[in-house]
Coordinates of C-alpha atoms and ligand atoms in Angstrom, one line a residue:
M1 CA 0.0 0.0 0.0
S2 CA 1.4 3.4 -0.9
F3 CA 2.0 5.9 1.9
I4 CA -0.8 8.1 0.4
D5 CA -3.3 5.3 0.8
R6 CA -2.0 4.7 4.3
I7 CA -2.7 8.4 5.1
F8 CA -6.1 8.3 3.5
P9 CA -7.4 4.7 3.9
N10 CA -11.0 5.7 3.4
P11 CA -12.5 6.5 0.0
L12 CA -12.6 10.2 -0.8
P13 CA -14.6 11.9 -3.5
S14 CA -12.7 12.2 -6.8
I15 CA -11.4 15.6 -7.9
D16 CA -13.5 15.4 -11.1
D17 CA -16.7 14.7 -9.2
I18 CA -16.0 17.6 -6.9
L19 CA -15.2 20.0 -9.8
N20 CA -18.4 18.8 -11.6
K21 CA -20.5 19.4 -8.6
Y22 CA -19.4 23.0 -8.2
K23 CA -20.6 24.4 -11.5
K24 CA -19.2 27.6 -12.8
R25 CA -21.7 30.3 -11.7
N26 CA -23.9 31.6 -14.4
L27 CA -23.8 35.3 -13.9
P28 CA -23.9 38.3 -16.2
E29 CA -20.5 39.6 -17.4
G30 CA -18.8 41.7 -14.8
S31 CA -20.7 40.4 -11.8
K32 CA -18.6 40.0 -8.8
V33 CA -18.8 37.1 -6.3
T34 CA -17.6 38.1 -2.9
R35 CA -17.6 36.4 0.5
I36 CA -16.9 37.0 4.1
A37 CA -15.2 34.1 5.8
P38 CA -15.1 34.7 9.5
S39 CA -13.8 32.3 12.1
P40 CA -16.2 31.7 15.0
T41 CA -14.0 32.9 17.7
G42 CA -16.7 34.6 19.8
F43 CA -16.3 38.2 19.0
M44 CA -17.7 40.3 16.2
H45 CA -15.4 43.2 15.6
I46 CA -17.0 46.3 14.0
G47 CA -14.2 45.8 11.4
G48 CA -15.9 42.5 10.5
I49 CA -19.2 44.3 9.8
Y50 CA -17.3 46.9 7.8
T51 CA -15.7 44.3 5.6
A52 CA -19.0 42.4 5.2
L53 CA -20.7 45.6 4.2
I54 CA -18.0 46.3 1.6
C55 CA -18.2 42.8 0.3
E56 CA -22.0 42.9 0.1
R57 CA -22.1 46.2 -1.7
V58 CA -19.4 45.2 -4.2
A59 CA -21.3 42.0 -5.0
H60 CA -24.8 43.4 -5.2
Q61 CA -23.8 46.6 -7.0
S62 CA -22.6 44.4 -9.8
N63 CA -25.6 42.0 -9.7
G64 CA -23.3 39.4 -8.3
V65 CA -23.4 37.1 -5.3
F66 CA -22.3 37.7 -1.7
F67 CA -21.9 34.6 0.5
L68 CA -21.0 33.7 4.0
R69 CA -18.6 30.9 4.8
I70 CA -17.7 29.9 8.4
E71 CA -14.0 29.1 8.7
D72 CA -14.0 26.8 11.7
T73 CA -11.1 24.5 11.0
D74 CA -9.2 25.8 14.0
T75 CA -11.2 23.9 16.5
K76 CA -9.0 25.1 19.4
R77 CA -10.1 28.7 18.9
E78 CA -13.7 28.0 18.3
V79 CA -16.2 29.5 20.8
E80 CA -19.7 28.1 21.3
G81 CA -22.4 30.4 20.0
A82 CA -19.9 32.4 17.8
T83 CA -21.4 31.3 14.5
K84 CA -24.8 32.4 15.7
L85 CA -23.4 35.8 16.7
I86 CA -21.9 36.2 13.3
C87 CA -25.1 35.3 11.5
S88 CA -27.3 37.4 13.8
S89 CA -25.0 40.5 13.6
L90 CA -25.2 40.3 9.8
S91 CA -29.0 40.0 9.7
N92 CA -29.2 42.7 12.4
Y93 CA -27.5 45.1 10.1
N94 CA -29.3 43.9 7.0
I95 CA -26.1 42.7 5.4
L96 CA -27.8 39.6 3.9
P97 CA -25.7 36.9 2.2
D98 CA -27.3 35.2 -0.8
E99 CA -25.8 31.9 0.4
G100 CA -24.4 30.7 3.7
I101 CA -26.0 30.2 7.1
D102 CA -28.9 32.0 8.7
S103 CA -29.3 32.9 12.3
N104 CA -30.9 29.6 13.0
G105 CA -27.9 27.7 11.7
Q106 CA -29.7 26.7 8.5
E107 CA -27.5 26.5 5.5
F108 CA -28.8 27.8 2.1
G109 CA -27.3 28.0 -1.3
D110 CA -25.9 25.7 -4.0
Y111 CA -22.2 25.9 -3.3
G112 CA -22.2 24.5 0.3
P113 CA -21.6 23.3 2.7
Y114 CA -20.7 26.7 4.0
K115 CA -19.0 25.6 7.1
Q116 CA -15.5 24.4 6.6
S117 CA -15.7 21.7 9.2
E118 CA -18.3 20.0 7.0
R119 CA -16.0 20.0 4.0
K120 CA -13.3 17.8 5.4
S121 CA -13.5 15.1 2.6
I122 CA -13.3 17.8 -0.1
Y123 CA -10.1 19.2 1.3
Q124 CA -8.7 15.8 1.9
A125 CA -9.4 14.8 -1.7
F126 CA -7.3 17.8 -2.9
I127 CA -4.6 17.1 -0.3
K128 CA -4.4 13.5 -1.6
Y129 CA -4.1 14.9 -5.1
M130 CA -1.3 17.2 -4.0
L131 CA 0.5 14.2 -2.4
E132 CA 0.1 12.2 -5.7
Q133 CA 1.5 15.1 -7.7
G134 CA 4.5 15.4 -5.4
K135 CA 3.3 18.9 -4.4
A136 CA 2.9 18.0 -0.7
Y137 CA 4.5 15.6 1.8
P138 CA 3.9 14.3 5.3
C139 CA 6.1 16.0 7.9
F140 CA 6.9 14.2 11.1
A141 CA 8.6 17.1 12.9
T142 CA 7.9 17.1 16.6
T143 CA 7.5 20.3 18.6
E144 CA 11.0 19.8 20.0
E145 CA 12.4 19.5 16.5
L146 CA 10.7 22.6 15.4
D147 CA 12.0 24.5 18.5
E148 CA 15.5 23.3 17.8
L149 CA 15.1 24.5 14.1
R150 CA 14.1 27.9 15.3
K151 CA 17.0 28.2 17.7
K152 CA 19.5 27.1 15.0
Q153 CA 18.1 29.6 12.5
E154 CA 18.2 32.4 15.2
L155 CA 21.8 31.6 16.0
S156 CA 22.9 31.5 12.4
G157 CA 20.9 34.6 11.5
A158 CA 18.8 32.6 9.0
R159 CA 15.3 33.5 8.1
P160 CA 12.9 31.6 10.3
G161 CA 10.6 28.9 8.9
Y162 CA 10.3 25.5 7.4
Y163 CA 11.8 25.8 3.9
S164 CA 14.6 24.5 1.6
H165 CA 17.3 22.6 3.4
W166 CA 15.8 23.3 6.8
A167 CA 12.7 21.3 5.8
K168 CA 14.0 18.0 7.2
Y169 CA 11.1 15.8 6.1
R170 CA 10.7 17.3 2.6
N171 CA 12.6 14.5 0.8
L172 CA 11.9 11.3 2.6
S173 CA 11.6 8.2 0.5
E174 CA 8.4 6.2 0.3
T175 CA 10.0 3.5 2.6
Q176 CA 11.0 6.1 5.2
I177 CA 7.6 7.6 5.2
L178 CA 5.9 4.1 5.6
E179 CA 8.2 3.3 8.5
K180 CA 7.2 6.4 10.3
L181 CA 3.6 5.8 9.6
D182 CA 3.9 2.2 10.8
A183 CA 5.5 3.5 14.0
G184 CA 2.4 5.7 14.5
I185 CA 4.4 8.9 14.5
P186 CA 2.0 11.9 14.3
F187 CA 2.4 14.0 11.2
V188 CA 1.0 17.0 9.3
I189 CA 0.9 17.5 5.6
R190 CA 3.0 20.3 4.2
F191 CA 3.0 22.1 0.9
K192 CA 6.2 21.4 -1.1
S193 CA 6.9 24.9 -2.3
E194 CA 8.8 25.3 -5.5
G195 CA 9.4 29.0 -4.8
N196 CA 12.7 30.8 -4.5
Y197 CA 12.9 33.6 -1.9
N198 CA 15.4 35.5 -4.0
N199 CA 12.9 35.8 -6.9
K200 CA 10.7 38.9 -6.8
I201 CA 7.1 38.8 -7.8
V202 CA 4.6 41.5 -8.3
I203 CA 1.0 41.1 -7.2
Q204 CA -1.8 43.5 -8.0
D205 CA -4.0 44.5 -5.0
G206 CA -7.3 46.1 -5.6
L207 CA -6.5 48.9 -3.2
K208 CA -2.8 49.0 -2.6
G209 CA -1.9 48.6 -6.2
K210 CA 1.2 46.7 -7.4
I211 CA 3.1 45.2 -4.6
N212 CA 6.5 43.5 -4.7
F213 CA 7.0 40.4 -2.7
P214 CA 9.7 37.7 -2.5
E215 CA 8.4 34.4 -3.8
N216 CA 7.1 32.1 -1.1
D217 CA 9.4 29.2 -0.3
L218 CA 7.8 28.1 2.9
D219 CA 6.5 24.6 3.1
V220 CA 3.5 25.6 5.1
V221 CA 1.2 23.1 6.8
I222 CA -1.8 22.5 4.7
M223 CA -3.4 19.7 6.8
K224 CA -3.0 19.5 10.5
S225 CA -2.6 16.3 12.5
D226 CA -6.4 16.3 13.2
G227 CA -7.0 15.8 9.5
L228 CA -8.4 19.3 9.0
P229 CA -6.8 21.8 6.6
T230 CA -5.3 25.1 7.6
Y231 CA -6.9 28.3 6.5
H232 CA -4.4 28.9 3.8
F233 CA -5.3 25.7 2.0
A234 CA -9.0 25.6 2.8
H235 CA -9.7 29.1 1.5
V236 CA -8.0 28.3 -1.8
I237 CA -10.2 25.3 -2.4
D238 CA -13.3 27.0 -1.2
D239 CA -12.9 30.3 -3.1
T240 CA -12.2 28.2 -6.2
L241 CA -15.2 25.9 -5.9
M242 CA -17.6 28.6 -4.7
G243 CA -16.6 30.8 -7.6
T244 CA -15.3 33.8 -5.6
T245 CA -14.1 36.4 -8.0
H246 CA -13.0 39.1 -5.5
V247 CA -11.5 38.4 -2.1
I248 CA -11.8 41.5 0.1
R249 CA -10.3 40.9 3.5
G250 CA -8.2 42.5 6.2
D251 CA -4.6 43.4 5.4
E252 CA -3.3 41.1 8.1
W253 CA -3.4 38.5 5.3
L254 CA -1.4 40.6 2.8
S255 CA 1.9 38.9 3.8
S256 CA 0.4 35.5 3.0
L257 CA -0.6 36.5 -0.5
P258 CA 2.5 35.1 -2.3
L259 CA 1.8 31.8 -0.6
H260 CA -1.9 31.9 -1.5
I261 CA -1.2 32.7 -5.1
Q262 CA 1.3 29.8 -5.2
L263 CA -1.2 27.4 -3.8
F264 CA -3.8 28.3 -6.4
K265 CA -1.2 27.8 -9.1
A266 CA 0.0 24.5 -7.6
L267 CA -3.6 23.2 -7.8
G268 CA -4.0 24.5 -11.3
F269 CA -6.6 27.2 -10.3
T270 CA -6.8 30.8 -11.2
P271 CA -6.6 33.1 -8.1
P272 CA -9.4 35.6 -7.5
K273 CA -8.6 39.3 -7.4
Y274 CA -7.5 40.4 -4.0
T275 CA -8.2 43.6 -2.1
H276 CA -6.7 44.0 1.3
I277 CA -8.3 46.6 3.4
S278 CA -6.7 48.4 6.4
P279 CA -8.2 48.0 9.8
I280 CA -10.3 50.8 11.3
Q281 CA -8.1 52.9 13.5
K282 CA -8.5 55.5 16.2
M283 CA -6.4 58.3 17.5
D284 CA -4.7 57.6 20.8
G285 CA -3.0 60.8 21.9
D286 CA -1.0 61.8 18.9
S287 CA -0.7 58.4 17.3
R288 CA -3.0 56.1 15.4
R289 CA -3.7 52.5 16.4
K290 CA -6.1 49.7 15.5
L291 CA -9.5 49.6 17.3
S292 CA -8.8 47.2 20.0
K293 CA -11.1 44.5 21.3
R294 CA -9.7 44.9 24.8
H295 CA -9.6 48.7 25.1
D296 CA -12.3 50.1 22.9
P297 CA -16.0 49.2 23.6
E298 CA -16.8 50.5 20.1
A299 CA -14.7 47.6 18.6
D300 CA -17.5 45.2 19.5
V301 CA -20.4 45.3 17.2
R302 CA -22.8 44.7 20.1
Y303 CA -21.8 48.1 21.6
Y304 CA -23.8 50.0 19.0
D305 CA -27.0 48.2 19.8
S306 CA -26.4 48.4 23.5
V307 CA -26.3 52.2 23.5
G308 CA -29.0 52.5 20.8
Y309 CA -27.6 53.7 17.6
P310 CA -30.1 53.0 14.8
K311 CA -28.8 50.3 12.5
D312 CA -28.8 52.6 9.5
A313 CA -26.7 55.1 11.4
V314 CA -24.0 52.5 11.9
I315 CA -24.2 51.3 8.3
E316 CA -24.1 54.9 6.9
Y317 CA -21.2 55.7 9.2
L318 CA -19.3 52.7 7.9
L319 CA -20.0 53.7 4.3
N320 CA -18.7 57.1 5.1
L321 CA -15.5 55.5 6.6
A322 CA -15.1 53.5 3.4
N323 CA -15.8 56.2 0.9
S324 CA -15.6 59.8 2.2
N325 CA -17.7 61.0 -0.7
F326 CA -20.7 59.2 0.8
E327 CA -21.4 62.2 2.9
Y328 CA -21.7 64.5 -0.1
W329 CA -23.9 61.9 -1.9
R330 CA -26.2 61.6 1.1
R331 CA -26.6 65.4 1.3
N332 CA -27.7 65.5 -2.3
N333 CA -29.8 62.4 -2.0
P334 CA -31.4 62.7 1.4
S335 CA -34.2 60.2 0.8
K336 CA -32.5 57.5 -1.2
S337 CA -31.5 54.1 0.2
Y338 CA -27.8 53.8 0.9
K339 CA -27.9 51.0 -1.5
D340 CA -28.2 53.5 -4.3
F341 CA -24.7 54.8 -3.5
N342 CA -22.0 53.4 -5.6
L343 CA -19.2 52.2 -3.4
E344 CA -15.7 52.1 -4.9
L345 CA -13.0 50.0 -3.6
K346 CA -10.3 52.2 -4.9
K347 CA -11.7 55.1 -2.8
L348 CA -11.0 53.3 0.5
S349 CA -8.2 54.7 2.5
P350 CA -5.1 52.6 2.0
S351 CA -3.7 53.6 5.4
G352 CA -6.9 52.8 7.3
A353 CA -10.0 54.9 8.2
L354 CA -10.1 56.7 11.4
F355 CA -13.0 56.0 13.8
D356 CA -14.7 59.2 14.9
F357 CA -17.5 59.4 17.4
V358 CA -18.4 63.0 16.5
K359 CA -19.0 61.9 12.9
L360 CA -21.0 58.8 14.0
N361 CA -23.2 60.9 16.2
N362 CA -23.8 63.5 13.6
I363 CA -24.8 60.9 11.1
S364 CA -27.0 59.2 13.6
K365 CA -28.6 62.5 14.6
E366 CA -29.5 63.2 11.0
I367 CA -31.1 59.7 10.7
I368 CA -33.1 60.1 14.0
A369 CA -34.2 63.6 12.9
K370 CA -35.8 62.0 9.9
M371 CA -38.0 59.7 12.0
S372 CA -41.5 60.7 12.9
A373 CA -42.3 61.0 16.6
E374 CA -44.2 57.7 16.3
E375 CA -41.3 55.9 14.7
L376 CA -38.8 57.3 17.2
F377 CA -41.1 56.2 20.0
I378 CA -41.5 52.7 18.6
N379 CA -37.7 52.3 18.0
S380 CA -36.6 53.6 21.3
F381 CA -39.3 51.7 23.2
E382 CA -38.0 48.5 21.5
W383 CA -34.5 49.4 22.4
A384 CA -35.4 50.2 26.0
K385 CA -37.2 46.9 26.3
Q386 CA -33.9 45.1 25.8
N387 CA -31.5 47.6 27.3
D388 CA -33.0 50.0 29.8
S389 CA -35.9 48.7 32.0
E390 CA -36.3 52.1 33.7
L391 CA -36.8 54.0 30.5
Y392 CA -39.0 51.2 29.2
L393 CA -41.3 51.5 32.2
L394 CA -41.4 55.3 31.9
M395 CA -42.4 55.1 28.3
Q396 CA -44.9 52.4 28.9
Q397 CA -46.7 54.2 31.7
N398 CA -46.6 57.6 29.9
S399 CA -46.7 56.7 26.3
D400 CA -48.9 59.6 25.1
Y401 CA -46.9 62.1 27.1
V402 CA -43.6 60.7 25.8
K403 CA -44.9 60.7 22.3
S404 CA -45.8 64.4 22.5
I405 CA -42.4 65.2 24.1
L406 CA -40.7 63.4 21.1
S407 CA -42.9 65.4 18.7
I408 CA -41.4 68.7 19.9
E409 CA -39.6 70.3 16.9
R410 CA -40.2 67.1 15.0
T411 CA -43.7 66.8 13.8
G412 CA -44.2 69.2 11.0
A413 CA -40.9 71.0 11.7
K414 CA -38.9 72.3 8.9
N415 CA -35.6 71.6 10.7
A416 CA -36.2 68.7 12.9
R417 CA -34.3 68.7 16.2
K418 CA -30.9 67.0 16.0
D419 CA -30.1 66.5 19.6
I420 CA -30.6 62.7 19.8
A421 CA -27.8 60.6 18.5
K422 CA -28.8 57.3 20.1
Y423 CA -31.9 55.9 21.9
S424 CA -30.1 56.0 25.2
D425 CA -29.9 59.8 24.9
I426 CA -33.7 59.9 25.2
K427 CA -33.8 59.3 28.9
E428 CA -31.8 62.5 29.5
E429 CA -33.8 64.4 26.9
I430 CA -37.2 63.6 28.4
K431 CA -36.2 63.6 32.1
Y432 CA -37.2 67.2 32.9
F433 CA -40.7 66.7 31.7
F434 CA -41.3 64.5 34.8
D435 CA -41.5 66.3 38.1
D436 CA -39.9 63.4 40.0
R437 CA -36.9 63.5 37.7
F438 CA -36.6 67.3 37.3
S439 CA -34.1 69.3 39.3
I440 CA -32.2 72.6 38.9
S441 CA -28.5 72.5 39.9
D442 CA -27.0 75.1 42.1
D443 CA -25.0 76.7 39.4
K444 CA -28.0 77.1 37.2
I445 CA -29.8 78.7 40.2
S446 CA -26.9 81.2 40.4
E447 CA -27.3 81.9 36.8
I448 CA -31.0 82.9 37.3
K449 CA -30.0 85.0 40.4
D450 CA -27.4 86.8 38.3
I451 CA -30.0 88.1 35.8
P452 CA -31.3 91.4 37.1
S453 CA -35.0 91.5 38.1
S454 CA -35.4 87.8 37.3
K455 CA -38.0 87.3 40.1
E456 CA -40.1 90.2 38.9
I457 CA -39.9 89.1 35.3
V458 CA -41.2 85.6 36.2
K459 CA -44.0 87.0 38.4
D460 CA -45.1 89.2 35.5
Y461 CA -45.0 86.3 33.1
I462 CA -47.1 84.1 35.4
E463 CA -49.9 86.8 35.0
I464 CA -49.8 86.8 31.2
F465 CA -49.0 83.1 30.7
N466 CA -51.2 81.4 28.2
E467 CA -50.7 77.7 27.4
T468 CA -52.1 78.1 23.9
D469 CA -49.7 80.8 22.8
T470 CA -48.1 80.2 19.5
N471 CA -44.3 80.4 19.3
Q472 CA -44.6 84.0 18.0
E473 CA -47.1 85.1 20.7
W474 CA -44.9 83.6 23.4
F475 CA -41.8 85.3 22.0
N476 CA -43.6 88.7 21.8
K477 CA -44.3 88.3 25.6
M478 CA -40.5 87.7 26.1
L479 CA -39.9 91.0 24.1
T480 CA -42.5 92.9 26.1
L481 CA -40.8 91.7 29.4
S482 CA -37.4 92.6 28.0
S483 CA -38.3 96.1 27.2
K484 CA -40.1 96.6 30.5
Y485 CA -37.1 95.4 32.5
G486 CA -34.4 97.1 30.5
F487 CA -33.2 94.3 28.2
A488 CA -32.4 94.8 24.5
K489 CA -34.7 93.0 22.0
N490 CA -31.7 91.3 20.4
A491 CA -28.0 90.8 20.7
K492 CA -27.1 93.4 18.1
E493 CA -29.1 96.2 19.8
Y494 CA -27.4 95.3 23.1
K495 CA -23.9 95.3 21.6
L496 CA -24.4 98.8 20.1
N497 CA -25.2 100.3 23.5
P498 CA -24.3 97.9 26.3
S499 CA -24.5 100.5 29.0
N500 CA -28.1 101.2 28.1
Y501 CA -29.2 97.6 28.9
K502 CA -29.0 94.8 31.4
G503 CA -28.6 92.3 28.7
D504 CA -30.8 91.1 25.8
V505 CA -33.9 89.0 25.4
S506 CA -31.8 85.8 25.5
S507 CA -31.2 86.4 29.2
V508 CA -34.9 86.8 29.8
V509 CA -35.6 83.5 27.9
K510 CA -32.8 81.8 29.8
I511 CA -34.6 82.4 33.1
F512 CA -37.6 80.5 31.9
R513 CA -35.5 77.8 30.2
I514 CA -33.7 77.0 33.4
L515 CA -36.9 77.2 35.5
L516 CA -38.7 74.8 33.2
T517 CA -36.0 72.5 32.0
G518 CA -33.0 72.9 34.4
K519 CA -30.9 73.5 31.3
T520 CA -29.5 76.4 29.3
Q521 CA -30.2 74.6 26.0
S522 CA -33.4 72.9 25.1
P523 CA -35.9 72.6 22.2
D524 CA -38.4 75.4 21.6
L525 CA -39.7 76.6 25.0
S526 CA -43.2 77.5 23.8
E527 CA -43.6 73.9 22.6
I528 CA -42.2 72.6 25.8
Q529 CA -44.7 74.6 27.7
K530 CA -47.6 73.3 25.7
T531 CA -46.4 69.7 26.1
M532 CA -45.9 70.1 29.9
G533 CA -49.3 71.7 30.4
S534 CA -50.2 74.8 32.4
T535 CA -50.3 73.2 35.8
R536 CA -46.8 71.9 35.6
V537 CA -45.4 75.0 34.0
L538 CA -47.0 77.3 36.6
N539 CA -45.8 75.2 39.5
R540 CA -42.3 75.3 38.2
L541 CA -42.4 79.1 37.5
K542 CA -43.6 79.6 41.1
Q543 CA -40.5 78.0 42.4
I544 CA -38.9 81.4 41.8
D545 CA -40.2 82.3 45.2
N546 CA -38.0 79.6 46.8
I547 CA -35.0 80.4 44.6
I548 CA -35.0 84.1 45.2
K549 CA -36.3 85.0 48.7
D550 CA -37.3 88.6 49.4
Ligands
LIG1 N1 -11.0 33.1 8.4 C1 -10.2 34.3 8.0 C2 -10.4 35.3 9.1 O1 -11.3 35.2 9.9 C3 -10.7 34.8 6.7 C4 -9.7 35.6 5.9 C5 -10.3 35.8 4.5 O2 -11.3 36.5 4.4 O3 -9.8 35.2 3.6 O4 -9.6 36.2 9.2

């Protein structure tokens, strides 16, 4: 029996059968087939969603196919529930693969299985083929031998790795191999690289352009001792069989590219086009660094949900990170779906996009501003149900009141308010409408005290207060009070003759804003008054007697 049959004693599918089963995809000219191929290690980095979104857009913009493949051949790193997290994160953000696995673990599509652990016999058939062709060999190196090799290379200043004359098991005879197999010595299968490190090759990357590499000469492991392939080998087989035309992945894989290209060629396959994207970075003091799973909560895709960013805000933010012209496009196409935007790979930043909360918040505020009060209520209520029981209860017990609060400067407004970036902001924004949550801080009280005649102004206003005043009628009252108590009717008038006035109308308005909301900034005060109702408004205004005692 040959050593190859000893290694694979059980029947495996034939290469021809496999190639026949995975038919060439019948797609219109120019369609791109992309995939994301995450490993189920228990964490969904926002960078993973970023890459998935780019892959999905590139495929669907070209009427192509976007699929999901779970790369779970590294069983030691696998975390339970991780595949579900990947699938649910994708569906949560509406990045829907045409083929792959759904959130219930159900596989769909004609090019599966889409979990590498279910494709063992396919990989083994190709590994057997590589052995038959003399393009791979079993390697019996023990951990100790590999450690020793490393030390020797270090001492002699040689490049580390298993290659050329360092590759001890590369040229064993059939008899030597059989002896070792008979002795039950554990082994892996290595690729027998024909490369020469001194040769330079040029590879075209979709984003980084032409890159020079030394040719690969490493005899990398392609099948581990557990019979499963390594990522390097598995992805070559899968991307070929599944018809991937464009591999878009993180640039941590860039250095493996010469190896990958060599593996494709060794198998007689044409490599797909590769685009390596730089990770999302952030500023840390004066320097840039990758978003880190350990230090940055925003690295975890679950973060965005937990604080209540609408899904579209996250997606639009990521599109903006990918192509900075998205912002301009959105301004000119406010009501189109983001899917109408044409994402271009070559417009991605080659050095990595910078994460910026201010930008994310601005995009999110715009998106929330477009929601009707009813929609915002429903979305934030849903969010609160999962994430903030206190807010949930408050909204449930006061739903009409909260809806009318959320309507302020929203329903029918020309410029809807843009003070809410995420659903968790709502609690703070509605707090002062509830007497048991409302308070005025000492420094705000001092601000009222510092405004001349504030007590008299409030007392006067109580007399003329009318809940049904329009915004204009209310403001006219502010002007009347201003002129009565020596305040200018606007900032310009005040600045022309500051010694003639105690301030301008904004100081008068500020008294009421603080008394009613506890804040110096708020939405339209006349609308706030209407929403609060006269009893609550008058009770608050009457607090002036406690604030300023005679
Ligand atoms: N399984 C690899 C990873 O999780 C995929 C790399 C690729 O997209 O080819 O990083």
